[in-house]
PDB file of C-alpha atoms and ligand atoms in Angstrom:
ATOM      1  CA  UNK A1393      -0.558  16.670   0.107  1.00 31.00           C
ATOM      2  CA  UNK A1394       3.366  14.436  -0.046  1.00 33.00           C
ATOM      3  CA  UNK A1395       3.217  11.517   0.967  1.00 37.00           C
ATOM      4  CA  UNK A1396       6.377   8.992   1.311  1.00 45.00           C
ATOM      5  CA  UNK A1397       5.163   4.834   0.396  1.00 59.00           C
ATOM      6  CA  UNK A1398       6.583   4.093   3.794  1.00 63.00           C
ATOM      7  CA  UNK A1399       6.261   4.296   7.594  1.00 66.00           C
ATOM      8  CA  UNK A1400       7.575   3.505  10.941  1.00 65.00           C
ATOM      9  CA  UNK A1401       6.245   0.544  12.708  1.00 63.00           C
ATOM     10  CA  UNK A1402       5.738   2.694  15.451  1.00 62.00           C
ATOM     11  CA  UNK A1403       4.134   5.343  13.903  1.00 64.00           C
ATOM     12  CA  UNK A1404       1.610   3.087  12.325  1.00 63.00           C
ATOM     13  CA  UNK A1405       1.048   1.468  15.914  1.00 60.00           C
ATOM     14  CA  UNK A1406       0.826   5.310  18.008  1.00 60.00           C
ATOM     15  CA  UNK A1407      -2.492   6.092  14.903  1.00 57.00           C
ATOM     16  CA  UNK A1408      -3.999   2.451  15.507  1.00 54.00           C
ATOM     17  CA  UNK A1409      -3.898   3.177  18.665  1.00 54.00           C
ATOM     18  CA  UNK A1410      -5.024   6.600  18.123  1.00 51.00           C
ATOM     19  CA  UNK A1411      -8.569   4.933  17.033  1.00 46.00           C
ATOM     20  CA  UNK A1412      -7.478   6.515  13.829  1.00 42.00           C
ATOM     21  CA  UNK A1413     -10.502   5.212  11.296  1.00 39.00           C
ATOM     22  CA  UNK A1414      -9.317   2.539   8.379  1.00 40.00           C
ATOM     23  CA  UNK A1415      -7.688   4.190   6.223  1.00 43.00           C
ATOM     24  CA  UNK A1416      -6.869   7.660   7.569  1.00 36.00           C
ATOM     25  CA  UNK A1417      -3.425   6.799   8.028  1.00 39.00           C
ATOM     26  CA  UNK A1418      -1.936   5.888   5.394  1.00 44.00           C
ATOM     27  CA  UNK A1419       2.047   4.644   4.311  1.00 46.00           C
ATOM     28  CA  UNK A1420       0.880   4.098   0.810  1.00 44.00           C
ATOM     29  CA  UNK A1421       1.971   6.520  -1.702  1.00 43.00           C
ATOM     30  CA  UNK A1422      -1.013   8.620  -3.573  1.00 39.00           C
ATOM     31  CA  UNK A1423       1.839   8.561  -6.866  1.00 45.00           C
ATOM     32  CA  UNK A1424       2.426   5.176  -6.523  1.00 43.00           C
ATOM     33  CA  UNK A1425      -1.237   4.236  -6.477  1.00 43.00           C
ATOM     34  CA  UNK A1426      -2.818   3.911  -9.204  1.00 46.00           C
ATOM     35  CA  UNK A1427      -6.696   3.710  -8.840  1.00 51.00           C
ATOM     36  CA  UNK A1428      -7.378   0.250 -11.175  1.00 69.00           C
ATOM     37  CA  UNK A1429      -4.831  -1.199  -8.771  1.00 78.00           C
ATOM     38  CA  UNK A1430      -6.502  -3.904  -6.032  1.00 88.00           C
ATOM     39  CA  UNK A1431      -7.192  -3.644  -2.424  1.00 93.00           C
ATOM     40  CA  UNK A1432      -5.460  -6.472  -1.147  1.00 94.00           C
ATOM     41  CA  UNK A1433      -5.301  -7.739   2.624  1.00 96.00           C
ATOM     42  CA  UNK A1434      -1.481  -8.774   3.195  1.00 97.00           C
ATOM     43  CA  UNK A1435      -1.228 -10.024   6.637  1.00 96.00           C
ATOM     44  CA  UNK A1436      -1.028  -7.597  10.365  1.00 95.00           C
ATOM     45  CA  UNK A1437       0.592  -5.515  11.753  1.00 93.00           C
ATOM     46  CA  UNK A1438       1.674  -7.946  14.419  1.00 94.00           C
ATOM     47  CA  UNK A1439       3.175 -10.349  11.970  1.00 95.00           C
ATOM     48  CA  UNK A1440       4.931  -8.500  10.872  1.00 95.00           C
ATOM     49  CA  UNK A1441       6.353  -7.387  13.928  1.00 93.00           C
ATOM     50  CA  UNK A1442       7.364 -10.921  14.593  1.00 95.00           C
ATOM     51  CA  UNK A1443       8.875 -12.333  10.985  1.00 94.00           C
ATOM     52  CA  UNK A1444       9.909  -9.133   9.748  1.00 95.00           C
ATOM     53  CA  UNK A1445       9.048  -9.936   6.278  1.00 96.00           C
ATOM     54  CA  UNK A1446       5.353 -10.813   4.774  1.00 97.00           C
ATOM     55  CA  UNK A1447       5.008 -12.569   1.241  1.00 97.00           C
ATOM     56  CA  UNK A1448       2.043 -11.844  -0.379  1.00 97.00           C
ATOM     57  CA  UNK A1449       1.420 -11.815  -4.305  1.00 97.00           C
ATOM     58  CA  UNK A1450       0.512  -8.878  -5.847  1.00 95.00           C
ATOM     59  CA  UNK A1451      -1.007  -7.300  -7.537  1.00 93.00           C
ATOM     60  CA  UNK A1452      -2.232 -11.184  -9.127  1.00 92.00           C
ATOM     61  CA  UNK A1453      -1.397 -14.854  -7.754  1.00 93.00           C
ATOM     62  CA  UNK A1454       1.816 -15.030 -10.356  1.00 92.00           C
ATOM     63  CA  UNK A1455       3.438 -11.730  -8.978  1.00 95.00           C
ATOM     64  CA  UNK A1456       6.154 -12.234  -5.924  1.00 97.00           C
ATOM     65  CA  UNK A1457       5.828  -9.703  -3.763  1.00 98.00           C
ATOM     66  CA  UNK A1458       7.449  -9.229   0.054  1.00 97.00           C
ATOM     67  CA  UNK A1459       6.627  -6.176   2.651  1.00 97.00           C
ATOM     68  CA  UNK A1460       9.195  -5.733   5.273  1.00 96.00           C
ATOM     69  CA  UNK A1461      10.378  -3.940   8.430  1.00 95.00           C
ATOM     70  CA  UNK A1462      13.769  -3.031   8.189  1.00 95.00           C
ATOM     71  CA  UNK A1463      15.740  -2.283  11.077  1.00 94.00           C
ATOM     72  CA  UNK A1464      15.458   1.508  11.431  1.00 92.00           C
ATOM     73  CA  UNK A1465      11.502   0.183  11.350  1.00 91.00           C
ATOM     74  CA  UNK A1466      10.720   0.957   8.510  1.00 92.00           C
ATOM     75  CA  UNK A1467       7.652  -1.301   6.400  1.00 93.00           C
ATOM     76  CA  UNK A1468       8.228  -0.775   2.683  1.00 95.00           C
ATOM     77  CA  UNK A1469       6.704  -3.344  -0.145  1.00 97.00           C
ATOM     78  CA  UNK A1470       8.304  -4.796  -3.201  1.00 97.00           C
ATOM     79  CA  UNK A1471       7.116  -7.007  -5.986  1.00 97.00           C
ATOM     80  CA  UNK A1472       9.846  -9.480  -5.987  1.00 98.00           C
ATOM     81  CA  UNK A1473      10.159  -9.079 -10.354  1.00 97.00           C
ATOM     82  CA  UNK A1474      13.725  -8.400 -11.648  1.00 98.00           C
ATOM     83  CA  UNK A1475      13.524  -5.058 -13.386  1.00 97.00           C
ATOM     84  CA  UNK A1476      16.035  -6.801 -15.819  1.00 97.00           C
ATOM     85  CA  UNK A1477      14.606  -9.999 -17.327  1.00 96.00           C
ATOM     86  CA  UNK A1478      11.742 -11.326 -15.099  1.00 96.00           C
ATOM     87  CA  UNK A1479      13.682 -13.663 -12.341  1.00 97.00           C
ATOM     88  CA  UNK A1480      11.904 -13.405  -8.405  1.00 98.00           C
ATOM     89  CA  UNK A1481      14.819 -11.920  -6.687  1.00 98.00           C
ATOM     90  CA  UNK A1482      15.918 -13.168  -3.041  1.00 98.00           C
ATOM     91  CA  UNK A1483      14.822 -10.938  -0.346  1.00 97.00           C
ATOM     92  CA  UNK A1484      18.218 -11.393   2.699  1.00 96.00           C
ATOM     93  CA  UNK A1485      17.326  -9.345   6.083  1.00 94.00           C
ATOM     94  CA  UNK A1486      20.407  -8.954   6.970  1.00 95.00           C
ATOM     95  CA  UNK A1487      21.799  -7.182   4.221  1.00 96.00           C
ATOM     96  CA  UNK A1488      18.319  -5.653   3.448  1.00 97.00           C
ATOM     97  CA  UNK A1489      18.475  -6.145   0.328  1.00 98.00           C
ATOM     98  CA  UNK A1490      17.383  -8.140  -2.692  1.00 98.00           C
ATOM     99  CA  UNK A1491      19.194  -9.714  -4.428  1.00 98.00           C
ATOM    100  CA  UNK A1492      18.284 -11.724  -8.718  1.00 98.00           C
ATOM    101  CA  UNK A1493      20.203 -15.322  -8.492  1.00 98.00           C
ATOM    102  CA  UNK A1494      20.110 -15.285 -12.354  1.00 98.00           C
ATOM    103  CA  UNK A1495      22.318 -12.431 -13.091  1.00 98.00           C
ATOM    104  CA  UNK A1496      23.016 -10.820  -9.929  1.00 97.00           C
ATOM    105  CA  UNK A1497      21.433  -7.366  -9.397  1.00 98.00           C
ATOM    106  CA  UNK A1498      21.016  -6.047  -5.603  1.00 98.00           C
ATOM    107  CA  UNK A1499      18.101  -3.331  -5.338  1.00 98.00           C
ATOM    108  CA  UNK A1500      18.755  -1.916  -2.271  1.00 98.00           C
ATOM    109  CA  UNK A1501      15.065  -1.976   0.422  1.00 97.00           C
ATOM    110  CA  UNK A1502      15.733   0.992   2.373  1.00 96.00           C
ATOM    111  CA  UNK A1503      15.978   3.653  -0.311  1.00 96.00           C
ATOM    112  CA  UNK A1504      12.843   1.973  -2.664  1.00 95.00           C
ATOM    113  CA  UNK A1505      14.862  -0.457  -4.376  1.00 97.00           C
ATOM    114  CA  UNK A1506      16.623   1.722  -6.335  1.00 97.00           C
ATOM    115  CA  UNK A1507      19.514  -0.636  -8.511  1.00 98.00           C
ATOM    116  CA  UNK A1508      22.581  -1.389  -5.915  1.00 98.00           C
ATOM    117  CA  UNK A1509      24.199  -3.750  -8.782  1.00 97.00           C
ATOM    118  CA  UNK A1510      22.728  -4.341 -12.172  1.00 93.00           C
ATOM    119  CA  UNK A1511      21.819  -5.421 -14.925  1.00 97.00           C
ATOM    120  CA  UNK A1512      18.971  -4.080 -14.271  1.00 97.00           C
ATOM    121  CA  UNK A1513      17.859  -0.837 -15.211  1.00 96.00           C
ATOM    122  CA  UNK A1514      15.377   0.519 -13.047  1.00 96.00           C
ATOM    123  CA  UNK A1515      14.253  -0.324  -9.364  1.00 97.00           C
ATOM    124  CA  UNK A1516      11.959  -2.654  -8.230  1.00 97.00           C
ATOM    125  CA  UNK A1517       8.600  -1.567  -8.652  1.00 96.00           C
ATOM    126  CA  UNK A1518       7.437  -0.615  -5.096  1.00 97.00           C
ATOM    127  CA  UNK A1519       3.845  -1.149  -3.839  1.00 96.00           C
ATOM    128  CA  UNK A1520       2.590   0.466  -2.091  1.00 95.00           C
ATOM    129  CA  UNK A1521       0.688  -0.329   1.906  1.00 93.00           C
ATOM    130  CA  UNK A1522      -2.541   1.134   4.473  1.00 92.00           C
ATOM    131  CA  UNK A1523      -2.934  -0.241   7.613  1.00 91.00           C
ATOM    132  CA  UNK A1524      -7.107  -0.658   9.429  1.00 91.00           C
ATOM    133  CA  UNK A1525      -7.264   0.486  12.652  1.00 90.00           C
ATOM    134  CA  UNK A1526      -6.984  -3.017  13.669  1.00 91.00           C
ATOM    135  CA  UNK A1527      -3.784  -3.515  12.788  1.00 93.00           C
ATOM    136  CA  UNK A1528      -4.854  -5.021   9.067  1.00 95.00           C
ATOM    137  CA  UNK A1529      -2.198  -3.901   5.966  1.00 96.00           C
ATOM    138  CA  UNK A1530      -3.248  -3.661   2.719  1.00 95.00           C
ATOM    139  CA  UNK A1531      -1.437  -3.059  -0.057  1.00 96.00           C
ATOM    140  CA  UNK A1532      -3.314  -0.669  -2.305  1.00 94.00           C
ATOM    141  CA  UNK A1533      -0.532   0.032  -5.510  1.00 93.00           C
ATOM    142  CA  UNK A1534       2.743   0.112  -7.253  1.00 93.00           C
ATOM    143  CA  UNK A1535       4.958   2.688  -8.108  1.00 92.00           C
ATOM    144  CA  UNK A1536       5.922   0.931 -11.779  1.00 91.00           C
ATOM    145  CA  UNK A1537       4.955  -1.380 -14.269  1.00 92.00           C
ATOM    146  CA  UNK A1538       7.046  -5.264 -13.633  1.00 93.00           C
ATOM    147  CA  UNK A1539       8.830  -6.160 -15.840  1.00 92.00           C
ATOM    148  CA  UNK A1540       7.211  -7.700 -18.654  1.00 88.00           C
ATOM    149  CA  UNK A1541       3.766  -8.013 -17.182  1.00 80.00           C
ATOM    150  CA  UNK A1542       0.751  -5.429 -19.241  1.00 72.00           C
ATOM    151  CA  UNK A1543       0.331  -1.467 -17.354  1.00 64.00           C
ATOM    152  CA  UNK A1544      -2.962  -1.838 -16.526  1.00 50.00           C
ATOM    153  CA  UNK A1545      -4.043  -3.668 -14.277  1.00 50.00           C
ATOM    154  CA  UNK A1546      -7.170  -4.474 -16.456  1.00 52.00           C
ATOM    155  CA  UNK A1547      -4.944  -6.432 -19.292  1.00 52.00           C
ATOM    156  CA  UNK A1548      -3.036  -8.183 -16.378  1.00 48.00           C
ATOM    157  CA  UNK A1549      -5.840  -9.960 -15.019  1.00 51.00           C
ATOM    158  CA  UNK A1550      -6.858 -10.924 -19.216  1.00 53.00           C
ATOM    159  CA  UNK A1551      -3.574 -12.472 -19.600  1.00 50.00           C
ATOM    160  CA  UNK A1552      -3.267 -14.040 -15.565  1.00 48.00           C
ATOM    161  CA  UNK A1553      -6.523 -14.678 -13.843  1.00 51.00           C
ATOM    162  CA  UNK A1554      -7.922 -11.986 -11.197  1.00 45.00           C
ATOM    163  CA  UNK A1555      -5.122 -12.867  -8.943  1.00 42.00           C
ATOM    164  CA  UNK A1556      -7.429 -13.913  -6.472  1.00 42.00           C
ATOM    165  CA  UNK A1557      -7.247 -18.432  -7.104  1.00 38.00           C
ATOM    166  CA  UNK A1558     -10.377 -17.915  -9.785  1.00 37.00           C
TER     167      UNK A1558
HETATM  168  S1  FES B2951      17.238 -11.047 -14.458  1.00 69.80           S
HETATM  169 FE1  FES B2951      17.105 -10.074 -12.420  1.00 69.80          FE
HETATM  170  S2  FES B2951      19.854  -9.994 -13.440  1.00 69.80           S
HETATM  171 FE2  FES B2951      18.537 -10.113 -14.878  1.00 69.80          FE
END
């Protein structure tokens, strides 16, 4: 089955109102969710509707990330670690872009984190999101490894901790 990494907020709300079981509706990409990555609550539909974005850390406490509601109604999420040399990018709701303060790379939030301007060599890792029946949002996987990090969550946790403050 083909799945995309995004869904519109209206679709999510309709699915939840329709009483779908938790995880029955998902806008997470199955191809983007290696089973070793954690399932972590990041906020609620109500919160992203109100603020337009939710800041969180994923897959560990040292990995800043952002979920955002785009003007077309899609909800997407990305790691904020730049793929060039690992600086933290900043999200601008007005332009729906993420810009790196170190060397000026720009990523397009509406086009899967694609590089609009280098020197970043690759898109930002996209984070797969799932919604539960009660409107909670969960991060469940990454589309690609984060810059400078081990490729597996086990290696990552060994270096940076569990991500839950322990
Ligand atoms: S670290 Fe982001 S552009 Fe260089």
